[in-house]
Amino acid sequence: MSADAAYDFDLFVIGAGSGGVRAARMAAATGARVAVAEDRYLGGTCVNVGCVPKKLYSYAAHFHDSFDDAAGFGWRLASPATFDWPTLRDNKTSEIKRLNGIYQRMLEGAGVTLFNARARVVDPHTVTLTNADGEVSVSAEKILLA
């Protein structure tokens, strides 16, 4: 990518899922001026509403059977096990926030400009960003929808 001063960025990535984050980091590593726009959570579907929460909930569900089977393996549980949904829910949320933070630190560490905004492609080199602070347009040599 060129460092063409005619544009604000060499690469503008819309979406901070795993693909968008990887593309942004790799481009920035070559010296490109890179920005990413994400209007929700860093990490994409897997981290925020897919793989990660599903696995945490699945692991939690399997403990019930393990507790039932434990006596046959010499374990004596003091009382019947109980389940606390708010604890699981809150710990799931904490884990997702931790992963979001890792993505943010990776992007910042790579020198990528991060916009917490909804992006709309206006033309082949212009993106309009909208968030609670208002609307701004930026330009880029290349725009990647990720």
Tab-separated table of N, CA and C in Angstrom:
chain	number	residue	atom	x	y	z
A	1	MET	N	0.841	-1.173	0.000
A	1	MET	CA	0.000	0.000	0.000
A	1	MET	C	0.887	1.237	0.000
A	2	SER	N	0.407	2.237	-0.634
A	2	SER	CA	1.180	3.476	-0.693
A	2	SER	C	0.810	4.376	0.473
A	3	ALA	N	1.676	5.296	0.753
A	3	ALA	CA	1.397	6.292	1.784
A	3	ALA	C	0.921	7.565	1.088
A	4	ASP	N	-0.130	7.428	0.293
A	4	ASP	CA	-0.663	8.540	-0.502
A	4	ASP	C	-1.358	9.535	0.418
A	5	ALA	N	-0.805	10.731	0.526
A	5	ALA	CA	-1.363	11.754	1.407
A	5	ALA	C	-2.707	12.271	0.913
A	6	ALA	N	-3.126	11.866	-0.285
A	6	ALA	CA	-4.429	12.290	-0.796
A	6	ALA	C	-5.566	11.646	-0.008
A	7	TYR	N	-5.260	10.584	0.736
A	7	TYR	CA	-6.263	9.878	1.522
A	7	TYR	C	-5.903	9.961	3.001
A	8	ASP	N	-6.925	9.865	3.854
A	8	ASP	CA	-6.678	9.829	5.297
A	8	ASP	C	-5.982	8.533	5.705
A	9	PHE	N	-6.338	7.431	5.027
A	9	PHE	CA	-5.786	6.117	5.351
A	9	PHE	C	-5.454	5.366	4.070
A	10	ASP	N	-4.510	4.446	4.181
A	10	ASP	CA	-4.219	3.552	3.063
A	10	ASP	C	-5.281	2.452	2.986
A	11	LEU	N	-5.701	1.961	4.163
A	11	LEU	CA	-6.706	0.901	4.240
A	11	LEU	C	-7.710	1.246	5.324
A	12	PHE	N	-8.978	1.142	4.991
A	12	PHE	CA	-10.041	1.312	5.976
A	12	PHE	C	-10.813	0.005	6.035
A	13	VAL	N	-10.860	-0.610	7.217
A	13	VAL	CA	-11.528	-1.896	7.413
A	13	VAL	C	-12.846	-1.657	8.145
A	14	ILE	N	-13.916	-2.163	7.582
A	14	ILE	CA	-15.225	-2.075	8.229
A	14	ILE	C	-15.526	-3.437	8.830
A	15	GLY	N	-15.508	-3.492	10.148
A	15	GLY	CA	-15.762	-4.735	10.873
A	15	GLY	C	-14.530	-5.203	11.615
A	16	ALA	N	-14.681	-5.428	12.916
A	16	ALA	CA	-13.554	-5.847	13.746
A	16	ALA	C	-13.749	-7.256	14.278
A	17	GLY	N	-14.219	-8.141	13.395
A	17	GLY	CA	-14.220	-9.554	13.721
A	17	GLY	C	-12.814	-10.089	13.496
A	18	SER	N	-12.644	-11.394	13.565
A	18	SER	CA	-11.296	-11.957	13.440
A	18	SER	C	-10.656	-11.607	12.103
A	19	GLY	N	-11.419	-11.624	11.011
A	19	GLY	CA	-10.869	-11.296	9.696
A	19	GLY	C	-10.470	-9.842	9.577
A	20	GLY	N	-11.322	-8.947	10.054
A	20	GLY	CA	-11.019	-7.523	9.982
A	20	GLY	C	-9.828	-7.137	10.831
A	21	VAL	N	-9.757	-7.704	12.028
A	21	VAL	CA	-8.631	-7.414	12.918
A	21	VAL	C	-7.333	-7.928	12.310
A	22	ARG	N	-7.355	-9.126	11.783
A	22	ARG	CA	-6.147	-9.705	11.169
A	22	ARG	C	-5.698	-8.872	9.971
A	23	ALA	N	-6.621	-8.522	9.092
A	23	ALA	CA	-6.269	-7.727	7.915
A	23	ALA	C	-5.679	-6.383	8.323
A	24	ALA	N	-6.284	-5.744	9.309
A	24	ALA	CA	-5.797	-4.442	9.764
A	24	ALA	C	-4.396	-4.551	10.351
A	25	ARG	N	-4.167	-5.557	11.175
A	25	ARG	CA	-2.847	-5.725	11.795
A	25	ARG	C	-1.774	-6.038	10.759
A	26	MET	N	-2.104	-6.901	9.808
A	26	MET	CA	-1.116	-7.266	8.791
A	26	MET	C	-0.773	-6.062	7.908
A	27	ALA	N	-1.774	-5.293	7.529
A	27	ALA	CA	-1.511	-4.106	6.705
A	27	ALA	C	-0.695	-3.080	7.484
A	28	ALA	N	-1.042	-2.878	8.751
A	28	ALA	CA	-0.299	-1.915	9.568
A	28	ALA	C	1.155	-2.344	9.737
A	29	ALA	N	1.389	-3.646	9.784
A	29	ALA	CA	2.756	-4.153	9.941
A	29	ALA	C	3.634	-3.813	8.743
A	30	THR	N	3.020	-3.536	7.600
A	30	THR	CA	3.794	-3.158	6.411
A	30	THR	C	4.029	-1.652	6.345
A	31	GLY	N	3.504	-0.935	7.342
A	31	GLY	CA	3.666	0.514	7.359
A	31	GLY	C	2.469	1.281	6.836
A	32	ALA	N	1.413	0.576	6.461
A	32	ALA	CA	0.214	1.248	5.949
A	32	ALA	C	-0.497	2.002	7.071
A	33	ARG	N	-1.141	3.084	6.699
A	33	ARG	CA	-1.996	3.830	7.626
A	33	ARG	C	-3.356	3.145	7.591
A	34	VAL	N	-3.742	2.540	8.707
A	34	VAL	CA	-4.918	1.673	8.743
A	34	VAL	C	-5.901	2.149	9.811
A	35	ALA	N	-7.181	2.048	9.481
A	35	ALA	CA	-8.247	2.321	10.447
A	35	ALA	C	-9.276	1.205	10.380
A	36	VAL	N	-9.952	0.998	11.503
A	36	VAL	CA	-11.023	0.009	11.602
A	36	VAL	C	-12.235	0.691	12.220
A	37	ALA	N	-13.408	0.399	11.679
A	37	ALA	CA	-14.660	0.861	12.277
A	37	ALA	C	-15.457	-0.346	12.747
A	38	GLU	N	-15.930	-0.273	13.981
A	38	GLU	CA	-16.782	-1.316	14.544
A	38	GLU	C	-17.826	-0.618	15.401
A	39	ASP	N	-19.086	-0.914	15.161
A	39	ASP	CA	-20.136	-0.219	15.904
A	39	ASP	C	-20.649	-0.994	17.108
A	40	ARG	N	-20.147	-2.193	17.312
A	40	ARG	CA	-20.601	-2.954	18.475
A	40	ARG	C	-19.413	-3.414	19.294
A	41	TYR	N	-19.049	-4.684	19.147
A	41	TYR	CA	-18.018	-5.268	19.987
A	41	TYR	C	-16.868	-5.770	19.138
A	42	LEU	N	-15.667	-5.589	19.622
A	42	LEU	CA	-14.500	-6.128	18.934
A	42	LEU	C	-14.503	-7.645	19.063
A	43	GLY	N	-14.070	-8.319	18.023
A	43	GLY	CA	-13.977	-9.768	18.066
A	43	GLY	C	-15.010	-10.481	17.219
A	44	GLY	N	-16.053	-9.794	16.824
A	44	GLY	CA	-17.035	-10.386	15.925
A	44	GLY	C	-18.001	-11.340	16.596
A	45	THR	N	-18.699	-12.085	15.760
A	45	THR	CA	-19.762	-12.980	16.205
A	45	THR	C	-19.248	-14.065	17.141
A	46	CYS	N	-18.146	-14.707	16.803
A	46	CYS	CA	-17.646	-15.827	17.605
A	46	CYS	C	-17.398	-15.405	19.047
A	47	VAL	N	-16.662	-14.343	19.225
A	47	VAL	CA	-16.300	-13.898	20.571
A	47	VAL	C	-17.520	-13.421	21.349
A	48	ASN	N	-18.389	-12.680	20.725
A	48	ASN	CA	-19.422	-11.961	21.452
A	48	ASN	C	-20.756	-12.676	21.606
A	49	VAL	N	-21.200	-13.389	20.591
A	49	VAL	CA	-22.523	-14.023	20.666
A	49	VAL	C	-22.533	-15.442	20.117
A	50	GLY	N	-21.385	-15.975	19.761
A	50	GLY	CA	-21.329	-17.290	19.139
A	50	GLY	C	-20.514	-18.280	19.939
A	51	CYS	N	-19.355	-18.617	19.416
A	51	CYS	CA	-18.516	-19.692	19.945
A	51	CYS	C	-18.206	-19.558	21.434
A	52	VAL	N	-17.727	-18.406	21.847
A	52	VAL	CA	-17.261	-18.244	23.230
A	52	VAL	C	-18.406	-18.382	24.231
A	53	PRO	N	-19.496	-17.612	24.120
A	53	PRO	CA	-20.560	-17.808	25.105
A	53	PRO	C	-21.179	-19.205	25.046
A	54	LYS	N	-21.284	-19.770	23.834
A	54	LYS	CA	-21.845	-21.117	23.706
A	54	LYS	C	-20.998	-22.128	24.464
A	55	LYS	N	-19.680	-22.026	24.326
A	55	LYS	CA	-18.808	-22.984	25.013
A	55	LYS	C	-18.873	-22.812	26.522
A	56	LEU	N	-18.916	-21.577	26.994
A	56	LEU	CA	-19.012	-21.360	28.435
A	56	LEU	C	-20.312	-21.941	28.982
A	57	TYR	N	-21.412	-21.735	28.273
A	57	TYR	CA	-22.692	-22.289	28.712
A	57	TYR	C	-22.684	-23.812	28.631
A	58	SER	N	-22.072	-24.349	27.600
A	58	SER	CA	-22.000	-25.800	27.444
A	58	SER	C	-21.180	-26.427	28.571
A	59	TYR	N	-20.024	-25.828	28.877
A	59	TYR	CA	-19.204	-26.341	29.980
A	59	TYR	C	-20.000	-26.328	31.283
A	60	ALA	N	-20.707	-25.239	31.523
A	60	ALA	CA	-21.487	-25.128	32.755
A	60	ALA	C	-22.540	-26.228	32.837
A	61	ALA	N	-23.183	-26.536	31.725
A	61	ALA	CA	-24.233	-27.553	31.714
A	61	ALA	C	-23.680	-28.942	32.023
A	62	HIS	N	-22.461	-29.215	31.602
A	62	HIS	CA	-21.880	-30.544	31.808
A	62	HIS	C	-21.486	-30.807	33.258
A	63	PHE	N	-21.298	-29.773	34.049
A	63	PHE	CA	-20.939	-29.984	35.450
A	63	PHE	C	-22.032	-30.739	36.200
A	64	HIS	N	-23.269	-30.530	35.852
A	64	HIS	CA	-24.369	-31.211	36.538
A	64	HIS	C	-24.175	-32.720	36.502
A	65	ASP	N	-23.916	-33.264	35.326
A	65	ASP	CA	-23.703	-34.709	35.197
A	65	ASP	C	-22.451	-35.145	35.947
A	66	SER	N	-21.428	-34.334	35.915
A	66	SER	CA	-20.188	-34.686	36.622
A	66	SER	C	-20.427	-34.777	38.119
A	67	PHE	N	-21.205	-33.853	38.659
A	67	PHE	CA	-21.507	-33.909	40.092
A	67	PHE	C	-22.299	-35.168	40.414
A	68	ASP	N	-23.242	-35.534	39.550
A	68	ASP	CA	-24.028	-36.750	39.780
A	68	ASP	C	-23.147	-37.997	39.749
A	69	ASP	N	-22.152	-38.004	38.885
A	69	ASP	CA	-21.282	-39.171	38.729
A	69	ASP	C	-20.144	-39.214	39.747
A	70	ALA	N	-19.883	-38.116	40.434
A	70	ALA	CA	-18.700	-37.999	41.290
A	70	ALA	C	-18.663	-39.035	42.411
A	71	ALA	N	-19.803	-39.363	42.989
A	71	ALA	CA	-19.822	-40.310	44.107
A	71	ALA	C	-19.241	-41.658	43.703
A	72	GLY	N	-19.490	-42.071	42.480
A	72	GLY	CA	-18.955	-43.340	41.997
A	72	GLY	C	-17.442	-43.332	41.863
A	73	PHE	N	-16.838	-42.182	41.945
A	73	PHE	CA	-15.386	-42.052	41.855
A	73	PHE	C	-14.781	-41.591	43.175
A	74	GLY	N	-15.562	-41.763	44.270
A	74	GLY	CA	-15.032	-41.480	45.589
A	74	GLY	C	-15.267	-40.070	46.106
A	75	TRP	N	-15.874	-39.233	45.338
A	75	TRP	CA	-16.121	-37.856	45.782
A	75	TRP	C	-17.365	-37.818	46.657
A	76	ARG	N	-17.279	-37.090	47.745
A	76	ARG	CA	-18.419	-36.868	48.629
A	76	ARG	C	-18.703	-35.360	48.633
A	77	LEU	N	-19.813	-34.991	48.044
A	77	LEU	CA	-20.198	-33.584	48.022
A	77	LEU	C	-21.006	-33.294	49.279
A	78	ALA	N	-20.657	-32.215	49.978
A	78	ALA	CA	-21.272	-31.886	51.264
A	78	ALA	C	-22.781	-31.685	51.156
A	79	SER	N	-23.232	-31.132	50.081
A	79	SER	CA	-24.663	-30.902	49.915
A	79	SER	C	-24.988	-30.970	48.424
A	80	PRO	N	-26.247	-31.049	48.087
A	80	PRO	CA	-26.569	-31.062	46.658
A	80	PRO	C	-26.060	-29.782	45.978
A	81	ALA	N	-25.533	-29.966	44.814
A	81	ALA	CA	-25.026	-28.820	44.053
A	81	ALA	C	-26.196	-27.955	43.602
A	82	THR	N	-25.982	-26.660	43.626
A	82	THR	CA	-26.997	-25.727	43.135
A	82	THR	C	-26.380	-24.884	42.025
A	83	PHE	N	-27.239	-24.306	41.228
A	83	PHE	CA	-26.780	-23.510	40.091
A	83	PHE	C	-27.203	-22.060	40.274
A	84	ASP	N	-26.285	-21.146	39.974
A	84	ASP	CA	-26.546	-19.712	40.103
A	84	ASP	C	-26.395	-19.056	38.732
A	85	TRP	N	-27.530	-18.868	38.045
A	85	TRP	CA	-27.516	-18.295	36.694
A	85	TRP	C	-26.836	-16.925	36.647
A	86	PRO	N	-27.122	-15.987	37.549
A	86	PRO	CA	-26.471	-14.673	37.466
A	86	PRO	C	-24.942	-14.754	37.512
A	87	THR	N	-24.400	-15.699	38.278
A	87	THR	CA	-22.944	-15.841	38.330
A	87	THR	C	-22.396	-16.283	36.982
A	88	LEU	N	-23.012	-17.287	36.375
A	88	LEU	CA	-22.554	-17.745	35.059
A	88	LEU	C	-22.678	-16.625	34.033
A	89	ARG	N	-23.821	-15.964	34.011
A	89	ARG	CA	-24.052	-14.874	33.056
A	89	ARG	C	-23.015	-13.758	33.235
A	90	ASP	N	-22.774	-13.357	34.473
A	90	ASP	CA	-21.828	-12.268	34.727
A	90	ASP	C	-20.399	-12.676	34.385
A	91	ASN	N	-20.033	-13.917	34.678
A	91	ASN	CA	-18.688	-14.388	34.340
A	91	ASN	C	-18.505	-14.515	32.831
A	92	LYS	N	-19.562	-14.908	32.126
A	92	LYS	CA	-19.516	-14.948	30.657
A	92	LYS	C	-19.283	-13.551	30.109
A	93	THR	N	-20.002	-12.586	30.638
A	93	THR	CA	-19.842	-11.194	30.200
A	93	THR	C	-18.433	-10.690	30.486
A	94	SER	N	-17.896	-11.033	31.643
A	94	SER	CA	-16.527	-10.618	31.991
A	94	SER	C	-15.505	-11.221	31.038
A	95	GLU	N	-15.684	-12.471	30.673
A	95	GLU	CA	-14.751	-13.122	29.751
A	95	GLU	C	-14.817	-12.476	28.372
A	96	ILE	N	-15.995	-12.158	27.907
A	96	ILE	CA	-16.130	-11.499	26.605
A	96	ILE	C	-15.478	-10.123	26.638
A	97	LYS	N	-15.680	-9.375	27.712
A	97	LYS	CA	-15.038	-8.052	27.837
A	97	LYS	C	-13.518	-8.189	27.844
A	98	ARG	N	-13.019	-9.229	28.497
A	98	ARG	CA	-11.572	-9.462	28.518
A	98	ARG	C	-11.056	-9.702	27.101
A	99	LEU	N	-11.763	-10.518	26.336
A	99	LEU	CA	-11.359	-10.795	24.958
A	99	LEU	C	-11.477	-9.550	24.083
A	100	ASN	N	-12.534	-8.754	24.278
A	100	ASN	CA	-12.665	-7.486	23.542
A	100	ASN	C	-11.450	-6.606	23.804
A	101	GLY	N	-11.013	-6.561	25.052
A	101	GLY	CA	-9.846	-5.759	25.423
A	101	GLY	C	-8.577	-6.241	24.743
A	102	ILE	N	-8.437	-7.544	24.595
A	102	ILE	CA	-7.267	-8.091	23.900
A	102	ILE	C	-7.262	-7.622	22.451
A	103	TYR	N	-8.415	-7.701	21.790
A	103	TYR	CA	-8.496	-7.227	20.401
A	103	TYR	C	-8.160	-5.742	20.312
A	104	GLN	N	-8.673	-4.954	21.244
A	104	GLN	CA	-8.394	-3.517	21.221
A	104	GLN	C	-6.902	-3.251	21.400
A	105	ARG	N	-6.284	-3.928	22.356
A	105	ARG	CA	-4.843	-3.731	22.585
A	105	ARG	C	-4.013	-4.187	21.389
A	106	MET	N	-4.435	-5.261	20.716
A	106	MET	CA	-3.706	-5.711	19.524
A	106	MET	C	-3.768	-4.657	18.424
A	107	LEU	N	-4.946	-4.095	18.201
A	107	LEU	CA	-5.091	-3.071	17.166
A	107	LEU	C	-4.294	-1.820	17.520
A	108	GLU	N	-4.431	-1.366	18.750
A	108	GLU	CA	-3.696	-0.174	19.171
A	108	GLU	C	-2.193	-0.410	19.108
A	109	GLY	N	-1.763	-1.596	19.519
A	109	GLY	CA	-0.341	-1.929	19.486
A	109	GLY	C	0.224	-1.971	18.079
A	110	ALA	N	-0.638	-2.259	17.112
A	110	ALA	CA	-0.209	-2.304	15.710
A	110	ALA	C	-0.262	-0.922	15.064
A	111	GLY	N	-0.754	0.070	15.815
A	111	GLY	CA	-0.848	1.417	15.265
A	111	GLY	C	-2.091	1.664	14.428
A	112	VAL	N	-3.102	0.828	14.598
A	112	VAL	CA	-4.354	0.958	13.850
A	112	VAL	C	-5.260	1.968	14.560
A	113	THR	N	-5.859	2.860	13.793
A	113	THR	CA	-6.833	3.808	14.336
A	113	THR	C	-8.178	3.100	14.439
A	114	LEU	N	-8.778	3.149	15.614
A	114	LEU	CA	-10.033	2.447	15.856
A	114	LEU	C	-11.168	3.453	16.021
A	115	PHE	N	-12.216	3.275	15.236
A	115	PHE	CA	-13.410	4.110	15.327
A	115	PHE	C	-14.552	3.281	15.888
A	116	ASN	N	-15.127	3.723	17.002
A	116	ASN	CA	-16.312	3.077	17.556
A	116	ASN	C	-17.510	3.744	16.893
A	117	ALA	N	-17.841	3.278	15.699
A	117	ALA	CA	-18.872	3.932	14.896
A	117	ALA	C	-19.421	2.971	13.856
A	118	ARG	N	-20.588	3.301	13.371
A	118	ARG	CA	-21.186	2.573	12.250
A	118	ARG	C	-20.632	3.189	10.974
A	119	ALA	N	-20.164	2.346	10.076
A	119	ALA	CA	-19.540	2.828	8.839
A	119	ALA	C	-20.455	2.583	7.649
A	120	ARG	N	-20.440	3.537	6.734
A	120	ARG	CA	-21.211	3.416	5.494
A	120	ARG	C	-20.309	3.842	4.345
A	121	VAL	N	-20.195	2.969	3.344
A	121	VAL	CA	-19.378	3.283	2.172
A	121	VAL	C	-20.155	4.278	1.312
A	122	VAL	N	-19.516	5.408	1.026
A	122	VAL	CA	-20.139	6.465	0.228
A	122	VAL	C	-19.738	6.335	-1.235
A	123	ASP	N	-18.462	6.056	-1.453
A	123	ASP	CA	-17.933	5.857	-2.803
A	123	ASP	C	-16.683	4.993	-2.665
A	124	PRO	N	-15.986	4.684	-3.738
A	124	PRO	CA	-14.845	3.766	-3.644
A	124	PRO	C	-13.724	4.196	-2.692
A	125	HIS	N	-13.719	5.443	-2.261
A	125	HIS	CA	-12.647	5.910	-1.384
A	125	HIS	C	-13.140	6.662	-0.154
A	126	THR	N	-14.443	6.659	0.106
A	126	THR	CA	-14.977	7.442	1.221
A	126	THR	C	-15.907	6.605	2.087
A	127	VAL	N	-15.728	6.758	3.397
A	127	VAL	CA	-16.561	6.089	4.385
A	127	VAL	C	-17.116	7.158	5.320
A	128	THR	N	-18.399	7.075	5.612
A	128	THR	CA	-19.006	7.957	6.604
A	128	THR	C	-19.173	7.168	7.892
A	129	LEU	N	-18.728	7.756	8.996
A	129	LEU	CA	-18.783	7.124	10.309
A	129	LEU	C	-19.807	7.852	11.163
A	130	THR	N	-20.698	7.084	11.786
A	130	THR	CA	-21.747	7.671	12.611
A	130	THR	C	-21.743	7.014	13.985
A	131	ASN	N	-21.755	7.851	15.033
A	131	ASN	CA	-21.913	7.370	16.401
A	131	ASN	C	-22.617	8.461	17.207
A	132	ALA	N	-22.645	8.323	18.519
A	132	ALA	CA	-23.350	9.286	19.371
A	132	ALA	C	-22.768	10.689	19.268
A	133	ASP	N	-21.510	10.795	18.865
A	133	ASP	CA	-20.867	12.100	18.737
A	133	ASP	C	-21.205	12.802	17.431
A	134	GLY	N	-21.840	12.098	16.513
A	134	GLY	CA	-22.200	12.698	15.234
A	134	GLY	C	-21.704	11.893	14.053
A	135	GLU	N	-21.408	12.598	12.979
A	135	GLU	CA	-21.012	11.952	11.727
A	135	GLU	C	-19.760	12.618	11.180
A	136	VAL	N	-18.865	11.791	10.646
A	136	VAL	CA	-17.637	12.287	10.029
A	136	VAL	C	-17.321	11.403	8.827
A	137	SER	N	-16.709	11.977	7.818
A	137	SER	CA	-16.290	11.200	6.647
A	137	SER	C	-14.779	11.114	6.615
A	138	VAL	N	-14.277	9.942	6.224
A	138	VAL	CA	-12.838	9.738	6.057
A	138	VAL	C	-12.612	9.096	4.696
A	139	SER	N	-11.390	9.227	4.213
A	139	SER	CA	-11.066	8.655	2.907
A	139	SER	C	-9.974	7.609	3.053
A	140	ALA	N	-9.966	6.676	2.115
A	140	ALA	CA	-8.959	5.620	2.120
A	140	ALA	C	-8.692	5.172	0.692
A	141	GLU	N	-7.443	4.780	0.457
A	141	GLU	CA	-7.105	4.247	-0.865
A	141	GLU	C	-7.891	2.969	-1.133
A	142	LYS	N	-7.980	2.107	-0.103
A	142	LYS	CA	-8.706	0.837	-0.209
A	142	LYS	C	-9.667	0.722	0.969
A	143	ILE	N	-10.836	0.141	0.711
A	143	ILE	CA	-11.826	-0.123	1.754
A	143	ILE	C	-12.107	-1.621	1.754
A	144	LEU	N	-12.035	-2.224	2.933
A	144	LEU	CA	-12.278	-3.656	3.085
A	144	LEU	C	-13.506	-3.868	3.958
A	145	LEU	N	-14.475	-4.612	3.446
A	145	LEU	CA	-15.630	-5.018	4.245
A	145	LEU	C	-15.308	-6.376	4.845
A	146	ALA	N	-15.194	-6.408	6.152
A	146	ALA	CA	-14.771	-7.653	6.805
A	146	ALA	C	-15.809	-8.132	7.805
